[in-house]
Tab-separated table of C-alpha atoms and ligand atoms in Angstrom:
chain	number	residue	atom	x	y	z
J	126	MET	CA	83.550	69.603	76.063
J	127	ALA	CA	86.734	71.510	75.363
J	128	PHE	CA	88.447	70.628	72.101
J	129	ALA	CA	90.572	73.736	72.297
J	130	ASP	CA	93.936	72.565	73.637
J	131	PRO	CA	95.680	70.302	71.131
J	132	HIS	CA	98.244	69.224	73.704
J	133	LEU	CA	95.746	67.663	76.048
J	134	GLN	CA	95.587	63.884	76.214
J	135	ILE	CA	92.715	62.501	74.168
J	136	PRO	CA	90.129	61.449	76.748
J	137	ASP	CA	89.438	57.725	76.702
J	138	ARG	CA	85.771	58.234	75.863
J	139	TYR	CA	86.797	59.285	72.326
J	140	ILE	CA	89.299	56.529	71.586
J	141	ARG	CA	88.044	53.834	69.256
J	142	ALA	CA	88.877	50.183	69.843
J	143	ALA	CA	89.741	49.356	66.244
J	144	GLY	CA	91.727	52.524	65.791
J	145	GLY	CA	88.842	54.769	64.780
J	146	GLY	CA	89.412	55.783	61.204
J	147	GLY	CA	91.872	53.028	60.486
J	148	VAL	CA	89.894	50.600	58.293
J	149	VAL	CA	90.818	50.245	54.602
J	150	VAL	CA	90.696	53.544	52.790
J	151	VAL	CA	91.540	53.454	49.117
J	152	GLY	CA	94.864	54.972	48.144
J	153	ASP	CA	95.111	58.252	46.264
J	154	GLY	CA	95.650	56.702	42.848
J	155	GLU	CA	92.762	54.236	43.049
J	156	SER	CA	90.113	56.453	44.554
J	157	LEU	CA	86.930	56.632	42.490
J	158	GLU	CA	85.327	60.040	42.412
J	159	LEU	CA	81.662	60.591	43.209
J	160	PRO	CA	79.489	61.187	40.140
J	161	VAL	CA	78.928	64.873	39.372
J	162	VAL	CA	75.409	65.959	38.419
J	163	ASP	CA	74.912	69.323	36.744
J	164	MET	CA	71.608	71.048	37.517
J	165	ALA	CA	72.091	73.442	34.597
J	166	ARG	CA	72.112	70.440	32.244
J	167	LEU	CA	69.052	68.944	33.948
J	168	LEU	CA	67.209	72.198	33.285
J	169	ASP	CA	68.377	72.436	29.670
J	170	PRO	CA	66.076	70.459	27.314
J	171	GLU	CA	69.026	69.675	25.065
J	172	HIS	CA	70.997	67.874	27.795
J	173	ARG	CA	68.205	66.771	30.098
J	174	GLU	CA	67.854	63.170	29.042
J	175	ALA	CA	71.540	62.347	29.398
J	176	GLU	CA	71.792	64.172	32.731
J	177	VAL	CA	68.685	62.447	34.161
J	178	ALA	CA	70.316	59.130	33.246
J	179	LEU	CA	73.485	60.222	35.042
J	180	LEU	CA	71.481	61.272	38.117
J	181	GLY	CA	69.664	57.932	38.110
J	182	SER	CA	72.834	55.916	37.765
J	183	ALA	CA	74.509	57.904	40.571
J	184	CYS	CA	71.587	57.115	42.906
J	185	ARG	CA	71.614	53.431	41.918
J	186	SER	CA	75.333	52.746	42.106
J	187	TRP	CA	76.760	55.187	44.646
J	188	GLY	CA	73.728	56.565	46.456
J	189	PHE	CA	75.781	59.797	46.471
J	190	PHE	CA	76.649	62.548	44.017
J	191	GLN	CA	78.016	66.077	43.900
J	192	LEU	CA	75.624	68.660	42.519
J	193	ILE	CA	77.019	71.636	40.614
J	194	ASN	CA	75.291	74.666	39.080
J	195	HIS	CA	72.513	74.084	41.608
J	196	GLY	CA	71.141	77.612	41.420
J	197	VAL	CA	70.881	78.093	45.196
J	198	ASP	CA	71.242	81.766	46.162
J	199	GLU	CA	74.960	82.246	46.911
J	200	ALA	CA	74.302	84.999	49.467
J	201	VAL	CA	72.039	82.672	51.452
J	202	ILE	CA	74.721	79.957	51.367
J	203	GLN	CA	77.446	82.377	52.475
J	204	LYS	CA	75.357	83.704	55.370
J	205	MET	CA	74.609	80.158	56.502
J	206	LYS	CA	78.301	79.210	56.363
J	207	ASP	CA	79.455	82.345	58.188
J	208	ASN	CA	76.857	82.097	60.922
J	209	THR	CA	77.510	78.392	61.473
J	210	VAL	CA	81.234	79.038	61.943
J	211	GLN	CA	80.484	82.006	64.209
J	212	PHE	CA	78.168	79.866	66.327
J	213	PHE	CA	80.736	77.107	66.822
J	214	GLU	CA	83.380	79.696	67.738
J	215	LEU	CA	81.274	81.022	70.631
J	216	PRO	CA	82.315	80.156	74.194
J	217	LEU	CA	80.852	76.884	75.409
J	218	GLU	CA	78.459	78.605	77.797
J	219	ASP	CA	76.846	80.478	74.907
J	220	LYS	CA	76.447	77.299	72.869
J	221	ASN	CA	75.014	75.553	75.901
J	222	THR	CA	72.106	78.008	76.027
J	223	VAL	CA	70.601	75.706	73.382
J	224	ALA	CA	72.020	72.472	74.834
J	225	VAL	CA	70.320	69.197	73.954
J	226	ARG	CA	68.316	67.800	76.887
J	227	PRO	CA	68.598	64.237	78.173
J	228	GLY	CA	66.709	61.972	75.780
J	229	GLY	CA	66.081	64.899	73.407
J	230	ILE	CA	67.065	65.320	69.773
J	231	GLU	CA	67.270	69.034	69.103
J	232	GLY	CA	69.948	71.341	70.426
J	233	PHE	CA	73.715	71.656	70.786
J	234	GLY	CA	75.940	68.886	72.095
J	235	HIS	CA	77.449	65.551	71.281
J	236	HIS	CA	74.777	63.798	69.357
J	237	PHE	CA	76.476	60.699	68.141
J	238	ARG	CA	78.150	57.820	69.826
J	239	SER	CA	79.006	54.275	68.811
J	240	SER	CA	77.315	51.227	70.289
J	241	ALA	CA	80.419	50.818	72.484
J	242	GLY	CA	79.523	54.165	74.058
J	243	LYS	CA	82.463	56.050	72.543
J	244	LEU	CA	81.869	59.646	71.540
J	245	ASP	CA	82.346	60.998	68.062
J	246	TRP	CA	85.035	63.684	67.675
J	247	ALA	CA	82.556	66.408	66.867
J	248	GLU	CA	80.088	68.867	68.245
J	249	ASN	CA	76.711	69.246	66.630
J	250	LEU	CA	73.673	71.489	66.545
J	251	ILE	CA	70.439	69.864	65.471
J	252	VAL	CA	67.255	71.835	64.800
J	253	GLU	CA	63.991	71.009	63.097
J	254	THR	CA	63.117	73.620	60.518
J	255	GLN	CA	59.960	72.279	58.834
J	256	PRO	CA	57.036	72.000	59.170
J	257	PHE	CA	56.955	75.595	60.306
J	258	GLN	CA	54.552	74.938	63.223
J	259	GLN	CA	56.965	72.363	64.661
J	260	ARG	CA	59.867	74.752	65.063
J	261	ASN	CA	61.143	74.852	68.641
J	262	LEU	CA	62.774	78.260	68.680
J	263	GLU	CA	64.230	77.592	72.132
J	264	PHE	CA	66.821	75.429	70.318
J	265	TRP	CA	67.532	78.052	67.645
J	266	PRO	CA	70.584	80.016	68.803
J	267	SER	CA	70.128	83.759	69.242
J	268	LYS	CA	73.869	84.264	68.683
J	269	PRO	CA	75.124	85.237	66.175
J	270	PRO	CA	72.124	87.568	65.855
J	271	THR	CA	71.440	86.783	62.183
J	272	PHE	CA	71.615	82.998	62.666
J	273	ARG	CA	67.878	82.365	62.925
J	274	ASP	CA	67.205	84.360	59.797
J	275	SER	CA	70.013	82.516	57.965
J	276	ILE	CA	68.580	79.139	58.972
J	277	ASP	CA	65.096	80.222	57.887
J	278	LYS	CA	66.251	81.347	54.430
J	279	TYR	CA	68.536	78.369	53.928
J	280	ALA	CA	65.685	76.023	54.917
J	281	MET	CA	63.535	77.441	52.129
J	282	GLU	CA	66.347	77.179	49.562
J	283	MET	CA	66.980	73.539	50.524
J	284	TRP	CA	63.307	72.643	50.180
J	285	ASN	CA	63.238	74.262	46.737
J	286	LEU	CA	66.376	72.393	45.726
J	287	THR	CA	64.847	69.146	46.998
J	288	THR	CA	61.728	69.595	44.870
J	289	ARG	CA	63.863	70.326	41.789
J	290	LEU	CA	65.898	67.161	42.335
J	291	LEU	CA	62.828	65.030	43.031
J	292	ARG	CA	61.248	66.035	39.715
J	293	PHE	CA	64.233	64.652	37.823
J	294	MET	CA	64.425	61.569	40.032
J	295	ALA	CA	60.741	60.902	39.270
J	296	SER	CA	61.507	61.188	35.591
J	297	ASP	CA	64.368	58.686	35.967
J	298	LEU	CA	62.090	56.327	37.938
J	299	GLY	CA	59.257	56.607	35.415
J	300	VAL	CA	56.674	57.889	37.913
J	301	GLU	CA	54.638	61.090	37.919
J	302	GLN	CA	56.540	63.949	39.570
J	303	GLU	CA	53.607	64.627	41.868
J	304	THR	CA	53.750	61.114	43.312
J	305	LEU	CA	57.322	61.443	44.512
J	306	LEU	CA	56.856	65.081	45.571
J	307	ALA	CA	53.795	64.146	47.632
J	308	ALA	CA	55.892	61.740	49.715
J	309	PHE	CA	58.164	64.634	50.765
J	310	HIS	CA	55.684	67.486	50.823
J	311	GLY	CA	54.928	68.913	54.284
J	312	LYS	CA	57.256	66.425	55.972
J	313	ARG	CA	60.049	67.117	58.394
J	314	GLN	CA	63.189	69.032	57.497
J	315	THR	CA	66.050	68.739	60.000
J	316	PHE	CA	69.339	70.640	60.125
J	317	GLY	CA	72.508	68.960	61.380
J	318	LEU	CA	75.377	71.418	61.773
J	319	HIS	CA	78.645	69.690	62.530
J	320	ARG	CA	82.063	70.867	63.652
J	321	TYR	CA	84.925	68.373	63.543
J	322	PRO	CA	87.968	69.829	65.321
J	323	PRO	CA	91.449	68.663	64.324
J	324	CYS	CA	92.974	65.886	66.415
J	325	ARG	CA	96.680	65.162	66.592
J	326	HIS	CA	95.951	61.409	66.625
J	327	PRO	CA	93.278	61.256	63.933
J	328	GLU	CA	93.562	57.477	63.623
J	329	LYS	CA	92.353	57.067	67.200
J	330	VAL	CA	89.060	58.922	66.816
J	331	ILE	CA	86.222	59.259	64.352
J	332	GLY	CA	84.089	62.272	63.383
J	333	ILE	CA	80.911	60.298	62.678
J	334	SER	CA	80.778	56.513	62.906
J	335	PRO	CA	79.696	54.566	59.792
J	336	HIS	CA	75.946	54.998	59.243
J	337	SER	CA	73.361	55.403	56.534
J	338	ASP	CA	70.984	58.342	56.773
J	339	GLY	CA	67.489	57.640	58.057
J	340	PHE	CA	65.471	60.263	56.212
J	341	GLY	CA	64.605	60.621	52.521
J	342	LEU	CA	67.258	62.873	51.047
J	343	THR	CA	70.396	64.500	52.499
J	344	LEU	CA	71.923	67.753	51.195
J	345	LEU	CA	75.408	68.441	52.542
J	346	LEU	CA	77.370	71.665	52.262
J	347	GLN	CA	81.045	71.832	53.220
J	348	VAL	CA	81.945	75.138	54.842
J	349	ASN	CA	85.653	74.693	54.063
J	350	ASP	CA	87.594	72.249	51.906
J	351	THR	CA	89.021	69.994	54.638
J	352	LEU	CA	88.606	66.350	53.645
J	353	GLY	CA	86.754	63.997	55.957
J	354	LEU	CA	83.659	62.448	54.415
J	355	GLN	CA	84.194	58.888	53.192
J	356	VAL	CA	81.663	56.845	51.263
J	357	SER	CA	81.526	53.067	51.213
J	358	LYS	CA	81.561	51.423	47.781
J	359	ASP	CA	82.425	47.824	46.984
J	360	GLY	CA	83.654	47.250	50.517
J	361	ARG	CA	86.069	50.175	50.668
J	362	TRP	CA	85.987	53.740	51.892
J	363	HIS	CA	86.296	56.446	49.241
J	364	PRO	CA	87.259	59.930	50.436
J	365	VAL	CA	85.027	62.635	48.941
J	366	ARG	CA	86.872	65.589	47.436
J	367	PRO	CA	84.271	68.353	47.506
J	368	LEU	CA	84.108	70.460	44.345
J	369	PRO	CA	84.084	74.185	45.110
J	370	GLY	CA	80.516	75.395	45.505
J	371	ALA	CA	78.960	71.938	45.099
J	372	PHE	CA	76.410	70.203	47.290
J	373	ILE	CA	76.992	66.593	48.238
J	374	VAL	CA	73.644	64.825	47.937
J	375	ASN	CA	72.809	61.344	49.153
J	376	VAL	CA	69.923	58.923	49.170
J	377	GLY	CA	68.482	58.226	52.633
J	378	GLU	CA	66.992	54.918	53.704
J	379	ILE	CA	63.417	56.108	53.168
J	380	LEU	CA	64.134	57.054	49.552
J	381	GLU	CA	65.672	53.627	49.062
J	382	VAL	CA	62.412	52.068	50.267
J	383	LEU	CA	60.236	54.482	48.233
J	384	THR	CA	62.134	53.472	45.086
J	385	ASN	CA	61.776	49.787	46.005
J	386	GLY	CA	65.532	49.462	46.297
J	387	ARG	CA	66.453	51.004	42.939
J	388	TYR	CA	68.231	53.852	44.697
J	389	LYS	CA	70.705	52.916	47.419
J	390	SER	CA	71.249	54.402	50.850
J	391	VAL	CA	74.910	53.719	51.544
J	392	PHE	CA	77.219	53.831	54.534
J	393	HIS	CA	79.432	56.817	55.056
J	394	ARG	CA	81.561	58.145	57.887
J	395	VAL	CA	83.734	61.130	58.758
J	396	ALA	CA	87.476	60.910	59.373
J	397	ILE	CA	89.311	63.600	61.311
J	398	ASP	CA	92.214	65.700	60.049
J	399	ALA	CA	95.349	66.154	62.147
J	400	GLU	CA	95.747	69.865	61.370
J	401	ARG	CA	92.520	71.341	60.105
J	402	GLY	CA	89.010	71.549	61.459
J	403	ARG	CA	85.981	70.869	59.297
J	404	VAL	CA	82.458	72.300	59.433
J	405	THR	CA	79.424	70.997	57.527
J	406	VAL	CA	75.809	72.099	57.142
J	407	VAL	CA	73.607	69.066	56.551
J	408	VAL	CA	69.899	69.163	55.726
J	409	PHE	CA	67.722	66.060	55.921
J	410	GLN	CA	64.393	65.875	54.108
J	411	ASP	CA	61.963	63.340	55.512
J	412	ALA	CA	59.359	61.403	53.519
J	413	CYS	CA	56.545	58.880	53.866
J	414	ILE	CA	53.300	57.804	52.199
J	415	ASN	CA	50.234	58.375	54.400
J	416	GLY	CA	52.278	57.789	57.537
J	417	LEU	CA	53.961	54.678	56.138
J	418	VAL	CA	57.461	53.911	54.922
J	419	LYS	CA	56.880	51.711	51.871
J	420	PRO	CA	57.669	51.466	48.156
J	421	LEU	CA	55.760	53.797	45.822
J	422	PRO	CA	52.792	51.797	44.488
J	423	GLU	CA	53.133	53.772	41.214
J	424	LEU	CA	56.332	51.879	40.398
J	425	GLY	CA	54.030	48.964	39.588
J	426	GLU	CA	56.424	46.424	41.074
J	427	THR	CA	56.095	43.791	43.759
J	428	PRO	CA	57.203	45.583	46.945
J	429	ARG	CA	60.582	44.355	48.149
J	430	TYR	CA	60.160	45.936	51.605
J	431	ARG	CA	57.236	45.493	53.926
J	432	ALA	CA	55.323	48.659	54.860
J	433	ILE	CA	55.974	50.012	58.331
J	434	GLY	CA	54.517	52.921	60.323
J	435	LYS	CA	56.662	56.015	60.566
J	436	SER	CA	57.239	55.967	64.318
J	437	GLU	CA	58.022	52.263	64.342
J	438	TYR	CA	60.486	52.908	61.524
J	439	PHE	CA	62.264	55.626	63.489
J	440	LYS	CA	62.441	53.500	66.585
J	441	GLY	CA	64.021	50.738	64.539
J	442	HIS	CA	66.415	53.038	62.720
J	443	THR	CA	67.758	54.638	65.877
J	444	ALA	CA	67.869	51.453	67.974
J	445	GLU	CA	71.371	50.440	68.973
J	446	VAL	CA	70.776	46.727	68.518
J	447	LEU	CA	72.023	46.747	64.938
J	448	GLY	CA	75.551	45.500	64.465
J	449	GLN	CA	78.282	47.145	62.374
J	450	GLY	CA	77.316	47.302	58.723
J	451	GLU	CA	73.634	46.523	59.333
J	452	ARG	CA	70.776	48.755	58.293
J	453	PHE	CA	67.308	48.651	59.795
J	454	ILE	CA	65.629	48.690	56.353
J	455	ASP	CA	67.322	45.391	55.515
J	456	THR	CA	65.119	43.817	58.191
J	457	LEU	CA	62.081	45.032	56.191
J	458	LYS	CA	63.144	43.197	53.048
J	459	LYS	CA	60.848	40.441	51.908
T	174	OGA	C1	75.336	63.227	58.628
T	174	OGA	C2	76.644	63.040	57.970
T	174	OGA	C3	78.719	63.998	57.209
T	174	OGA	C4	79.561	65.233	57.325
T	174	OGA	O1	75.131	64.307	59.217
T	174	OGA	O2	74.513	62.294	58.566
T	174	OGA	O3	76.898	61.977	57.470
T	174	OGA	O4	80.528	65.301	56.566
T	174	OGA	N1	77.500	64.084	57.931
T	174	OGA	O5	79.266	66.074	58.164
T	175	NI	NI1	75.101	60.848	57.244
């Protein structure tokens, strides 16, 4: 796929029926901002209680928040950003050395399409990074030369950040930290690196169609400050204005089920900019309890979702039978 020439006609396979990004987006003045959670305050005994409450309310009402003062090694972040941009700037034939295979998940290519078969205005690289033994290095690019090392270090930082966040989420939920940590420990970690090129008719295309994330927790890093991510709240799309240096964190469907619906996994999508490209580094942390997706028994509540095996869950989540605005986990509700 060549996105390079802005004067080319937009191929039909990218053009959305309803005008792509053109559904109600709130105006500048009315836009609500995502809650901002401060890790430094979570770690400070004096401010912890108030900040845990803020974290909890962000996960219950928005399912999304920005995380500042996260403590992730800045050099590791910078390397990851630089190498991701360098990878996407390579000629197509270099990127295609790690091309996704038919029916496969990992690799470089166009990973997302709508049920109408239209392609998203993006190119993506997906690699599994944990557990260590499940790494398929054939899909890890060897260019730029430091990329594999950057991914490896960033993977470790993101797991550490996940465990820090989960401890405070457990405290908000009133369960032992170990219970929530155990659901994530040793499970899959997947990287989704996305490049959204500019498009001179942004209203005709979409970067990622509306979806809610299928894993436990998502940690998103914007490589530059181009806007694009929009989060659904109260029936409208709210553009996210990334704070410099912040992570954008969101609750995945499995965490919604683990918390018995207290935390929400919400729809989001990516709009395209007419002038500026956008690159994101997204890390998904998977979770389950003894191979099952189900509410944590330690919550001591009547489960509001029926338990389902992990592979059946993934089949259901990725099936294309769901209509617009439907989530697979809603079919598990009792
Ligand atoms: C995702 C996603 C948003 C972005 O990868 O699931 O929603 O801004 N990405 O790249
Ligand atoms: Ni997503």
